[in-house]
Amino acid sequence: MKQEYSIKLIKKELLGETCAVLTFACPEIAETAKPGQFVNLSCAYFLKRPFGIMSVDRESKTFSVGVRKVGKGTEKIIAANEGETFTVLGPLGNGFCFDGVKKLLLVGGGTGIFPIYFAAKYAGENKIPCQVINGYRCKNDSFLYDQFSCTCSDFHVTTDAGDLGIKGNVMAYLETMQEEDLADTTVMVVGPGIMMRKVSEWAQSKGLTCYVSLEQRMACGIGACLVCVCKIKAEQEGKEFVHKRCCKDGPVFKAEEVIW
């Protein structure tokens, strides 16, 4: 199946000074994308840039991504005007598995909050009880706060500055959760590596299944260049670990398999 498309930017919503939500018309991606998958979006500075899919609208045949300005490439993408065209590869990678999930705990941080929103929307559409905990730096950085509040009735926030929600990182909230409330819960996490490691360790201590979406540097997005390999445990194969391609074999892996 063809995965490269020419697409048009139909809406741009700025979120503060450094982030934006970009919505593109693309029936193929809108109809097939799953939470946890990503797209590779063309950029004026050589390589395409990977972005986790934030949402899809099957009826309007559009999909959205969240972009944070971190360099010249993302700055150029955010500066694009509605009506401009891009080339996109997608949907790429393996997303989250919802088979057999009874209750869901979603944890997001940084730009990982964008794909967590897609998972929260999916959970709501499929009647899966869902709780969301997002970690922000401060109140001014709390992008998608209103959207999550409307989408998920059980939504909680932590901030490093302590000016919104609980002061601290996401662990400050997770450590207050009661054992009885965690029964039959599956955890899904997207965010900075250190955050995902801490959450996965917490989940393991509670006996919970946990999935993480690794954010490695990517080039091709289709598994050919091997830039984004990560170490995955391989005791069953008689090895300490094997290298897996984050873009092709992931980006979602079971947390217990990842060598941090």
Short mmCIF file of N, CA and C in Angstrom, two decimals, residues 22-196:
data_model
loop_
_atom_site.label_atom_id
_atom_site.label_comp_id
_atom_site.label_asym_id
_atom_site.label_seq_id
_atom_site.Cartn_x
_atom_site.Cartn_y
_atom_site.Cartn_z
N LEU A 22 -1.34 21.30 13.75
CA LEU A 22 -1.52 21.41 12.30
C LEU A 22 -2.46 20.32 11.83
N THR A 23 -3.46 20.71 11.06
CA THR A 23 -4.46 19.77 10.55
C THR A 23 -4.35 19.70 9.04
N PHE A 24 -4.28 18.47 8.53
CA PHE A 24 -4.08 18.23 7.10
C PHE A 24 -5.22 17.39 6.53
N ALA A 25 -5.52 17.63 5.28
CA ALA A 25 -6.49 16.80 4.56
C ALA A 25 -5.76 15.61 3.96
N CYS A 26 -6.17 14.40 4.36
CA CYS A 26 -5.56 13.18 3.82
C CYS A 26 -6.46 12.00 4.17
N PRO A 27 -7.35 11.60 3.26
CA PRO A 27 -8.29 10.51 3.55
C PRO A 27 -7.60 9.21 3.95
N GLU A 28 -6.47 8.89 3.29
CA GLU A 28 -5.81 7.61 3.54
C GLU A 28 -5.33 7.49 4.98
N ILE A 29 -4.73 8.56 5.51
CA ILE A 29 -4.24 8.51 6.88
C ILE A 29 -5.40 8.63 7.87
N ALA A 30 -6.36 9.49 7.57
CA ALA A 30 -7.50 9.67 8.46
C ALA A 30 -8.28 8.37 8.66
N GLU A 31 -8.34 7.56 7.62
CA GLU A 31 -9.14 6.34 7.69
C GLU A 31 -8.41 5.17 8.35
N THR A 32 -7.09 5.20 8.36
CA THR A 32 -6.35 4.01 8.80
C THR A 32 -5.49 4.21 10.05
N ALA A 33 -5.21 5.44 10.44
CA ALA A 33 -4.28 5.69 11.55
C ALA A 33 -4.84 5.18 12.88
N LYS A 34 -3.91 4.67 13.72
CA LYS A 34 -4.26 4.18 15.04
C LYS A 34 -3.44 4.93 16.09
N PRO A 35 -3.97 5.05 17.31
CA PRO A 35 -3.22 5.74 18.36
C PRO A 35 -1.83 5.14 18.56
N GLY A 36 -0.84 5.99 18.66
CA GLY A 36 0.54 5.53 18.83
C GLY A 36 1.33 5.52 17.54
N GLN A 37 0.65 5.62 16.39
CA GLN A 37 1.38 5.70 15.13
C GLN A 37 1.83 7.13 14.87
N PHE A 38 2.69 7.30 13.87
CA PHE A 38 3.22 8.62 13.57
C PHE A 38 3.28 8.84 12.07
N VAL A 39 3.60 10.06 11.68
CA VAL A 39 3.81 10.40 10.27
C VAL A 39 5.17 11.07 10.13
N ASN A 40 5.75 10.99 8.95
CA ASN A 40 6.97 11.72 8.62
C ASN A 40 6.59 12.84 7.67
N LEU A 41 6.78 14.08 8.12
CA LEU A 41 6.31 15.25 7.38
C LEU A 41 7.48 15.97 6.72
N SER A 42 7.28 16.37 5.45
CA SER A 42 8.35 17.03 4.71
C SER A 42 8.74 18.35 5.35
N CYS A 43 10.00 18.70 5.14
CA CYS A 43 10.56 19.89 5.76
C CYS A 43 11.55 20.52 4.80
N ALA A 44 11.68 21.84 4.83
CA ALA A 44 12.59 22.55 3.93
C ALA A 44 14.05 22.21 4.21
N TYR A 45 14.32 21.67 5.41
CA TYR A 45 15.69 21.36 5.80
C TYR A 45 15.97 19.86 5.68
N PHE A 46 16.06 19.38 4.47
CA PHE A 46 16.51 18.04 4.12
C PHE A 46 15.54 16.94 4.54
N LEU A 47 15.72 16.32 5.71
CA LEU A 47 14.95 15.14 6.09
C LEU A 47 13.54 15.48 6.56
N LYS A 48 12.63 14.52 6.33
CA LYS A 48 11.30 14.64 6.90
C LYS A 48 11.39 14.57 8.42
N ARG A 49 10.40 15.13 9.11
CA ARG A 49 10.37 15.13 10.56
C ARG A 49 9.23 14.24 11.05
N PRO A 50 9.48 13.39 12.09
CA PRO A 50 8.43 12.51 12.60
C PRO A 50 7.57 13.21 13.66
N PHE A 51 6.26 12.98 13.57
CA PHE A 51 5.33 13.54 14.56
C PHE A 51 4.26 12.49 14.89
N GLY A 52 4.05 12.28 16.18
CA GLY A 52 2.99 11.39 16.60
C GLY A 52 1.64 11.97 16.20
N ILE A 53 0.76 11.11 15.71
CA ILE A 53 -0.57 11.58 15.28
C ILE A 53 -1.39 11.96 16.51
N MET A 54 -1.95 13.17 16.50
CA MET A 54 -2.70 13.68 17.63
C MET A 54 -4.18 13.33 17.56
N SER A 55 -4.72 13.31 16.37
CA SER A 55 -6.13 12.97 16.21
C SER A 55 -6.43 12.75 14.74
N VAL A 56 -7.56 12.10 14.50
CA VAL A 56 -8.06 11.94 13.13
C VAL A 56 -9.55 12.25 13.14
N ASP A 57 -10.03 12.71 12.02
CA ASP A 57 -11.47 12.92 11.83
C ASP A 57 -11.87 12.12 10.61
N ARG A 58 -12.50 10.97 10.85
CA ARG A 58 -12.85 10.07 9.75
C ARG A 58 -13.83 10.74 8.79
N GLU A 59 -14.74 11.55 9.30
CA GLU A 59 -15.76 12.16 8.45
C GLU A 59 -15.18 13.24 7.55
N SER A 60 -14.37 14.12 8.12
CA SER A 60 -13.79 15.20 7.31
C SER A 60 -12.52 14.76 6.59
N LYS A 61 -12.07 13.53 6.89
CA LYS A 61 -10.89 12.94 6.24
C LYS A 61 -9.63 13.76 6.49
N THR A 62 -9.46 14.15 7.75
CA THR A 62 -8.29 14.93 8.14
C THR A 62 -7.57 14.28 9.31
N PHE A 63 -6.31 14.65 9.49
CA PHE A 63 -5.57 14.24 10.68
C PHE A 63 -4.79 15.43 11.19
N SER A 64 -4.46 15.40 12.48
CA SER A 64 -3.73 16.50 13.10
C SER A 64 -2.49 16.00 13.81
N VAL A 65 -1.47 16.85 13.84
CA VAL A 65 -0.26 16.57 14.60
C VAL A 65 0.06 17.80 15.45
N GLY A 66 0.71 17.55 16.57
CA GLY A 66 1.21 18.65 17.38
C GLY A 66 2.69 18.83 17.14
N VAL A 67 3.13 20.08 16.97
CA VAL A 67 4.52 20.38 16.67
C VAL A 67 5.05 21.36 17.71
N ARG A 68 6.22 21.04 18.27
CA ARG A 68 6.91 21.98 19.16
C ARG A 68 8.17 22.47 18.47
N LYS A 69 8.40 23.77 18.53
CA LYS A 69 9.57 24.36 17.90
C LYS A 69 10.84 23.99 18.68
N VAL A 70 11.70 23.18 18.03
CA VAL A 70 12.95 22.78 18.69
C VAL A 70 14.17 23.07 17.82
N GLY A 71 13.96 23.47 16.58
CA GLY A 71 15.06 23.76 15.67
C GLY A 71 14.53 24.43 14.41
N LYS A 72 15.41 24.60 13.43
CA LYS A 72 15.01 25.30 12.21
C LYS A 72 13.92 24.55 11.45
N GLY A 73 14.01 23.21 11.47
CA GLY A 73 13.03 22.42 10.74
C GLY A 73 11.62 22.59 11.28
N THR A 74 11.46 22.38 12.59
CA THR A 74 10.13 22.51 13.19
C THR A 74 9.66 23.97 13.19
N GLU A 75 10.59 24.91 13.27
CA GLU A 75 10.22 26.33 13.19
C GLU A 75 9.62 26.64 11.82
N LYS A 76 10.23 26.07 10.78
CA LYS A 76 9.73 26.28 9.41
C LYS A 76 8.36 25.65 9.22
N ILE A 77 8.17 24.47 9.79
CA ILE A 77 6.88 23.78 9.66
C ILE A 77 5.78 24.59 10.36
N ILE A 78 6.07 25.08 11.57
CA ILE A 78 5.07 25.86 12.30
C ILE A 78 4.75 27.16 11.58
N ALA A 79 5.72 27.70 10.86
CA ALA A 79 5.52 28.97 10.16
C ALA A 79 4.71 28.83 8.88
N ALA A 80 4.41 27.60 8.48
CA ALA A 80 3.66 27.37 7.24
C ALA A 80 2.27 28.01 7.32
N ASN A 81 1.78 28.42 6.17
CA ASN A 81 0.47 29.03 6.09
C ASN A 81 -0.58 28.02 5.65
N GLU A 82 -1.80 28.20 6.09
CA GLU A 82 -2.89 27.34 5.64
C GLU A 82 -2.97 27.39 4.12
N GLY A 83 -3.13 26.22 3.52
CA GLY A 83 -3.16 26.11 2.07
C GLY A 83 -1.87 25.59 1.48
N GLU A 84 -0.78 25.65 2.25
CA GLU A 84 0.49 25.12 1.76
C GLU A 84 0.44 23.60 1.69
N THR A 85 1.25 23.04 0.79
CA THR A 85 1.28 21.59 0.62
C THR A 85 2.55 21.00 1.21
N PHE A 86 2.41 19.75 1.68
CA PHE A 86 3.51 18.99 2.25
C PHE A 86 3.48 17.59 1.63
N THR A 87 4.59 16.89 1.79
CA THR A 87 4.63 15.47 1.49
C THR A 87 4.70 14.72 2.81
N VAL A 88 3.93 13.65 2.92
CA VAL A 88 3.88 12.93 4.18
C VAL A 88 3.98 11.43 3.94
N LEU A 89 4.69 10.74 4.82
CA LEU A 89 4.70 9.29 4.87
C LEU A 89 3.88 8.87 6.08
N GLY A 90 2.96 7.94 5.88
CA GLY A 90 2.19 7.51 7.05
C GLY A 90 0.91 6.79 6.67
N PRO A 91 0.22 6.24 7.67
CA PRO A 91 0.67 6.18 9.06
C PRO A 91 1.79 5.15 9.22
N LEU A 92 2.75 5.44 10.09
CA LEU A 92 3.93 4.61 10.25
C LEU A 92 3.98 3.98 11.65
N GLY A 93 4.70 2.86 11.74
CA GLY A 93 4.97 2.23 13.02
C GLY A 93 3.80 1.43 13.57
N ASN A 94 4.08 0.76 14.68
CA ASN A 94 3.06 0.01 15.40
C ASN A 94 2.54 0.85 16.56
N GLY A 95 1.24 1.00 16.63
CA GLY A 95 0.64 1.81 17.68
C GLY A 95 0.32 1.00 18.92
N PHE A 96 -0.50 1.57 19.79
CA PHE A 96 -0.89 0.92 21.02
C PHE A 96 -1.89 -0.21 20.75
N CYS A 97 -1.80 -1.26 21.57
CA CYS A 97 -2.72 -2.38 21.46
C CYS A 97 -3.80 -2.23 22.53
N PHE A 98 -5.05 -2.16 22.10
CA PHE A 98 -6.17 -2.00 23.02
C PHE A 98 -6.94 -3.31 23.23
N ASP A 99 -6.47 -4.39 22.61
CA ASP A 99 -7.16 -5.68 22.74
C ASP A 99 -7.19 -6.12 24.20
N GLY A 100 -8.37 -6.39 24.69
CA GLY A 100 -8.51 -6.90 26.05
C GLY A 100 -8.33 -5.87 27.14
N VAL A 101 -8.15 -4.61 26.78
CA VAL A 101 -7.96 -3.56 27.80
C VAL A 101 -9.29 -3.28 28.50
N LYS A 102 -9.29 -3.39 29.82
CA LYS A 102 -10.50 -3.15 30.61
C LYS A 102 -10.55 -1.73 31.16
N LYS A 103 -9.42 -1.26 31.64
CA LYS A 103 -9.28 0.10 32.16
C LYS A 103 -7.96 0.66 31.67
N LEU A 104 -7.93 1.96 31.45
CA LEU A 104 -6.75 2.56 30.83
C LEU A 104 -6.25 3.72 31.67
N LEU A 105 -4.94 3.74 31.86
CA LEU A 105 -4.27 4.86 32.51
C LEU A 105 -3.27 5.43 31.51
N LEU A 106 -3.51 6.65 31.04
CA LEU A 106 -2.66 7.30 30.06
C LEU A 106 -1.81 8.36 30.76
N VAL A 107 -0.50 8.35 30.47
CA VAL A 107 0.42 9.29 31.10
C VAL A 107 1.21 10.01 30.00
N GLY A 108 1.15 11.33 30.00
CA GLY A 108 1.83 12.09 28.96
C GLY A 108 2.72 13.17 29.50
N GLY A 109 3.75 13.49 28.73
CA GLY A 109 4.66 14.58 29.08
C GLY A 109 5.30 15.13 27.83
N GLY A 110 5.64 16.41 27.82
CA GLY A 110 6.26 17.00 26.65
C GLY A 110 5.37 16.86 25.42
N THR A 111 6.00 16.65 24.25
CA THR A 111 5.22 16.47 23.03
C THR A 111 4.49 15.13 23.01
N GLY A 112 4.80 14.26 23.96
CA GLY A 112 4.06 13.00 24.08
C GLY A 112 2.61 13.21 24.42
N ILE A 113 2.27 14.40 24.90
CA ILE A 113 0.87 14.70 25.23
C ILE A 113 0.00 14.68 23.99
N PHE A 114 0.57 15.02 22.84
CA PHE A 114 -0.22 15.02 21.60
C PHE A 114 -0.72 13.61 21.24
N PRO A 115 0.15 12.59 21.12
CA PRO A 115 -0.36 11.25 20.83
C PRO A 115 -1.20 10.66 21.96
N ILE A 116 -0.95 11.09 23.21
CA ILE A 116 -1.80 10.63 24.32
C ILE A 116 -3.24 11.10 24.10
N TYR A 117 -3.41 12.27 23.53
CA TYR A 117 -4.76 12.77 23.25
C TYR A 117 -5.49 11.85 22.28
N PHE A 118 -4.79 11.36 21.27
CA PHE A 118 -5.38 10.42 20.31
C PHE A 118 -5.85 9.16 21.04
N ALA A 119 -5.03 8.65 21.94
CA ALA A 119 -5.39 7.45 22.70
C ALA A 119 -6.60 7.71 23.59
N ALA A 120 -6.66 8.90 24.20
CA ALA A 120 -7.80 9.24 25.05
C ALA A 120 -9.08 9.33 24.24
N LYS A 121 -9.00 9.91 23.05
CA LYS A 121 -10.17 9.99 22.17
C LYS A 121 -10.64 8.60 21.77
N TYR A 122 -9.68 7.74 21.43
CA TYR A 122 -10.00 6.38 21.03
C TYR A 122 -10.68 5.63 22.18
N ALA A 123 -10.16 5.79 23.39
CA ALA A 123 -10.75 5.13 24.55
C ALA A 123 -12.19 5.57 24.75
N GLY A 124 -12.44 6.87 24.62
CA GLY A 124 -13.79 7.37 24.78
C GLY A 124 -14.74 6.84 23.73
N GLU A 125 -14.28 6.78 22.50
CA GLU A 125 -15.12 6.28 21.40
C GLU A 125 -15.43 4.80 21.55
N ASN A 126 -14.55 4.07 22.23
CA ASN A 126 -14.74 2.63 22.39
C ASN A 126 -15.17 2.23 23.80
N LYS A 127 -15.62 3.22 24.57
CA LYS A 127 -16.21 2.99 25.90
C LYS A 127 -15.24 2.29 26.86
N ILE A 128 -13.95 2.62 26.76
CA ILE A 128 -12.95 2.07 27.68
C ILE A 128 -12.75 3.09 28.80
N PRO A 129 -13.01 2.72 30.05
CA PRO A 129 -12.77 3.65 31.16
C PRO A 129 -11.32 4.14 31.13
N CYS A 130 -11.15 5.45 31.22
CA CYS A 130 -9.82 6.02 30.98
C CYS A 130 -9.52 7.14 31.96
N GLN A 131 -8.31 7.10 32.50
CA GLN A 131 -7.80 8.17 33.34
C GLN A 131 -6.54 8.72 32.68
N VAL A 132 -6.39 10.05 32.67
CA VAL A 132 -5.24 10.69 32.03
C VAL A 132 -4.50 11.55 33.05
N ILE A 133 -3.17 11.41 33.07
CA ILE A 133 -2.31 12.28 33.87
C ILE A 133 -1.27 12.89 32.95
N ASN A 134 -1.30 14.20 32.82
CA ASN A 134 -0.33 14.92 32.00
C ASN A 134 0.60 15.75 32.88
N GLY A 135 1.87 15.73 32.56
CA GLY A 135 2.84 16.55 33.28
C GLY A 135 3.30 17.72 32.42
N TYR A 136 3.20 18.93 32.97
CA TYR A 136 3.62 20.14 32.28
C TYR A 136 4.70 20.86 33.08
N ARG A 137 5.39 21.77 32.43
CA ARG A 137 6.37 22.58 33.15
C ARG A 137 5.69 23.63 34.02
N CYS A 138 4.63 24.25 33.47
CA CYS A 138 3.91 25.30 34.20
C CYS A 138 2.54 25.49 33.55
N LYS A 139 1.73 26.34 34.14
CA LYS A 139 0.38 26.58 33.63
C LYS A 139 0.40 27.10 32.19
N ASN A 140 1.33 27.99 31.89
CA ASN A 140 1.41 28.56 30.55
C ASN A 140 1.79 27.52 29.50
N ASP A 141 2.31 26.38 29.94
CA ASP A 141 2.74 25.32 29.04
C ASP A 141 1.69 24.21 28.92
N SER A 142 0.53 24.42 29.51
CA SER A 142 -0.47 23.34 29.60
C SER A 142 -1.33 23.24 28.34
N PHE A 143 -0.68 23.01 27.21
CA PHE A 143 -1.40 22.90 25.95
C PHE A 143 -2.35 21.70 25.95
N LEU A 144 -3.47 21.84 25.25
CA LEU A 144 -4.54 20.84 25.15
C LEU A 144 -5.28 20.60 26.47
N TYR A 145 -5.07 21.47 27.45
CA TYR A 145 -5.74 21.29 28.74
C TYR A 145 -7.26 21.24 28.56
N ASP A 146 -7.82 22.20 27.83
CA ASP A 146 -9.27 22.25 27.64
C ASP A 146 -9.77 21.04 26.85
N GLN A 147 -8.99 20.63 25.84
CA GLN A 147 -9.40 19.49 25.03
C GLN A 147 -9.45 18.20 25.86
N PHE A 148 -8.45 17.98 26.70
CA PHE A 148 -8.45 16.80 27.55
C PHE A 148 -9.60 16.87 28.56
N SER A 149 -9.86 18.05 29.10
CA SER A 149 -10.94 18.21 30.09
C SER A 149 -12.29 17.84 29.49
N CYS A 150 -12.48 18.15 28.20
CA CYS A 150 -13.74 17.82 27.52
C CYS A 150 -13.80 16.36 27.11
N THR A 151 -12.65 15.78 26.82
CA THR A 151 -12.59 14.41 26.31
C THR A 151 -12.63 13.37 27.41
N CYS A 152 -11.97 13.65 28.52
CA CYS A 152 -11.81 12.67 29.59
C CYS A 152 -12.31 13.25 30.92
N SER A 153 -13.27 12.57 31.54
CA SER A 153 -13.82 13.06 32.80
C SER A 153 -12.87 12.85 33.97
N ASP A 154 -11.88 11.97 33.79
CA ASP A 154 -10.92 11.66 34.85
C ASP A 154 -9.54 12.14 34.40
N PHE A 155 -9.35 13.45 34.42
CA PHE A 155 -8.15 14.07 33.88
C PHE A 155 -7.42 14.83 34.99
N HIS A 156 -6.11 14.59 35.11
CA HIS A 156 -5.32 15.20 36.17
C HIS A 156 -4.03 15.79 35.59
N VAL A 157 -3.52 16.81 36.28
CA VAL A 157 -2.36 17.55 35.79
C VAL A 157 -1.35 17.73 36.92
N THR A 158 -0.08 17.63 36.55
CA THR A 158 1.00 18.04 37.46
C THR A 158 1.83 19.09 36.75
N THR A 159 2.42 20.00 37.52
CA THR A 159 3.31 21.00 36.94
C THR A 159 4.55 21.13 37.81
N ASP A 160 5.69 21.28 37.15
CA ASP A 160 6.94 21.49 37.87
C ASP A 160 6.88 22.75 38.73
N ALA A 161 6.21 23.77 38.18
CA ALA A 161 6.13 25.06 38.90
C ALA A 161 5.10 25.04 40.01
N GLY A 162 4.17 24.09 39.95
CA GLY A 162 3.14 24.02 40.98
C GLY A 162 2.02 25.03 40.82
N ASP A 163 1.92 25.67 39.64
CA ASP A 163 0.87 26.68 39.45
C ASP A 163 -0.38 26.12 38.79
N LEU A 164 -0.42 24.81 38.56
CA LEU A 164 -1.62 24.14 38.05
C LEU A 164 -1.57 22.68 38.47
N GLY A 165 -2.64 22.19 39.06
CA GLY A 165 -2.67 20.80 39.50
C GLY A 165 -1.71 20.55 40.65
N ILE A 166 -1.16 19.34 40.70
CA ILE A 166 -0.23 18.94 41.75
C ILE A 166 1.18 19.41 41.41
N LYS A 167 1.90 19.90 42.38
CA LYS A 167 3.28 20.33 42.15
C LYS A 167 4.18 19.11 42.03
N GLY A 168 5.00 19.11 40.98
CA GLY A 168 5.93 18.00 40.75
C GLY A 168 5.72 17.41 39.37
N ASN A 169 6.33 16.24 39.15
CA ASN A 169 6.13 15.57 37.87
C ASN A 169 4.99 14.55 38.00
N VAL A 170 4.76 13.76 36.95
CA VAL A 170 3.62 12.85 36.96
C VAL A 170 3.69 11.83 38.09
N MET A 171 4.89 11.51 38.55
CA MET A 171 5.02 10.55 39.65
C MET A 171 4.38 11.08 40.92
N ALA A 172 4.34 12.41 41.07
CA ALA A 172 3.72 13.00 42.26
C ALA A 172 2.25 12.62 42.36
N TYR A 173 1.61 12.46 41.20
CA TYR A 173 0.22 12.01 41.22
C TYR A 173 0.11 10.49 41.30
N LEU A 174 0.90 9.79 40.50
CA LEU A 174 0.81 8.33 40.45
C LEU A 174 1.02 7.72 41.82
N GLU A 175 1.90 8.29 42.61
CA GLU A 175 2.21 7.73 43.92
C GLU A 175 1.09 7.92 44.93
N THR A 176 0.07 8.71 44.57
CA THR A 176 -1.09 8.88 45.45
C THR A 176 -2.21 7.90 45.11
N MET A 177 -2.07 7.16 44.01
CA MET A 177 -3.14 6.26 43.58
C MET A 177 -3.22 5.04 44.48
N GLN A 178 -4.46 4.61 44.75
CA GLN A 178 -4.70 3.48 45.64
C GLN A 178 -4.67 2.16 44.86
N GLU A 179 -4.18 1.11 45.51
CA GLU A 179 -4.06 -0.20 44.88
C GLU A 179 -5.40 -0.68 44.31
N GLU A 180 -6.48 -0.48 45.06
CA GLU A 180 -7.78 -0.98 44.62
C GLU A 180 -8.29 -0.28 43.36
N ASP A 181 -7.81 0.95 43.13
CA ASP A 181 -8.24 1.68 41.94
C ASP A 181 -7.46 1.27 40.69
N LEU A 182 -6.39 0.50 40.87
CA LEU A 182 -5.52 0.12 39.75
C LEU A 182 -5.81 -1.27 39.21
N ALA A 183 -6.74 -1.99 39.80
CA ALA A 183 -7.05 -3.35 39.34
C ALA A 183 -7.48 -3.34 37.87
N ASP A 184 -6.94 -4.28 37.11
CA ASP A 184 -7.29 -4.46 35.69
C ASP A 184 -6.92 -3.25 34.83
N THR A 185 -5.94 -2.47 35.27
CA THR A 185 -5.54 -1.27 34.53
C THR A 185 -4.34 -1.53 33.63
N THR A 186 -4.42 -1.04 32.41
CA THR A 186 -3.30 -1.04 31.47
C THR A 186 -2.76 0.38 31.36
N VAL A 187 -1.44 0.51 31.42
CA VAL A 187 -0.80 1.83 31.40
C VAL A 187 -0.17 2.07 30.03
N MET A 188 -0.37 3.26 29.49
CA MET A 188 0.26 3.67 28.23
C MET A 188 0.92 5.02 28.45
N VAL A 189 2.19 5.14 28.05
CA VAL A 189 2.98 6.33 28.37
C VAL A 189 3.69 6.87 27.13
N VAL A 190 3.65 8.19 26.97
CA VAL A 190 4.43 8.85 25.92
C VAL A 190 5.02 10.12 26.50
N GLY A 191 6.33 10.28 26.37
CA GLY A 191 6.97 11.48 26.89
C GLY A 191 8.47 11.33 26.93
N PRO A 192 9.15 12.20 27.68
CA PRO A 192 10.61 12.10 27.81
C PRO A 192 11.03 10.74 28.34
N GLY A 193 12.21 10.28 27.94
CA GLY A 193 12.69 8.96 28.32
C GLY A 193 12.72 8.72 29.82
N ILE A 194 13.21 9.69 30.57
CA ILE A 194 13.32 9.51 32.02
C ILE A 194 11.93 9.37 32.64
N MET A 195 10.96 10.10 32.12
CA MET A 195 9.59 9.98 32.63
C MET A 195 9.02 8.59 32.34
N MET A 196 9.21 8.13 31.11
CA MET A 196 8.67 6.81 30.75
C MET A 196 9.32 5.71 31.57
#
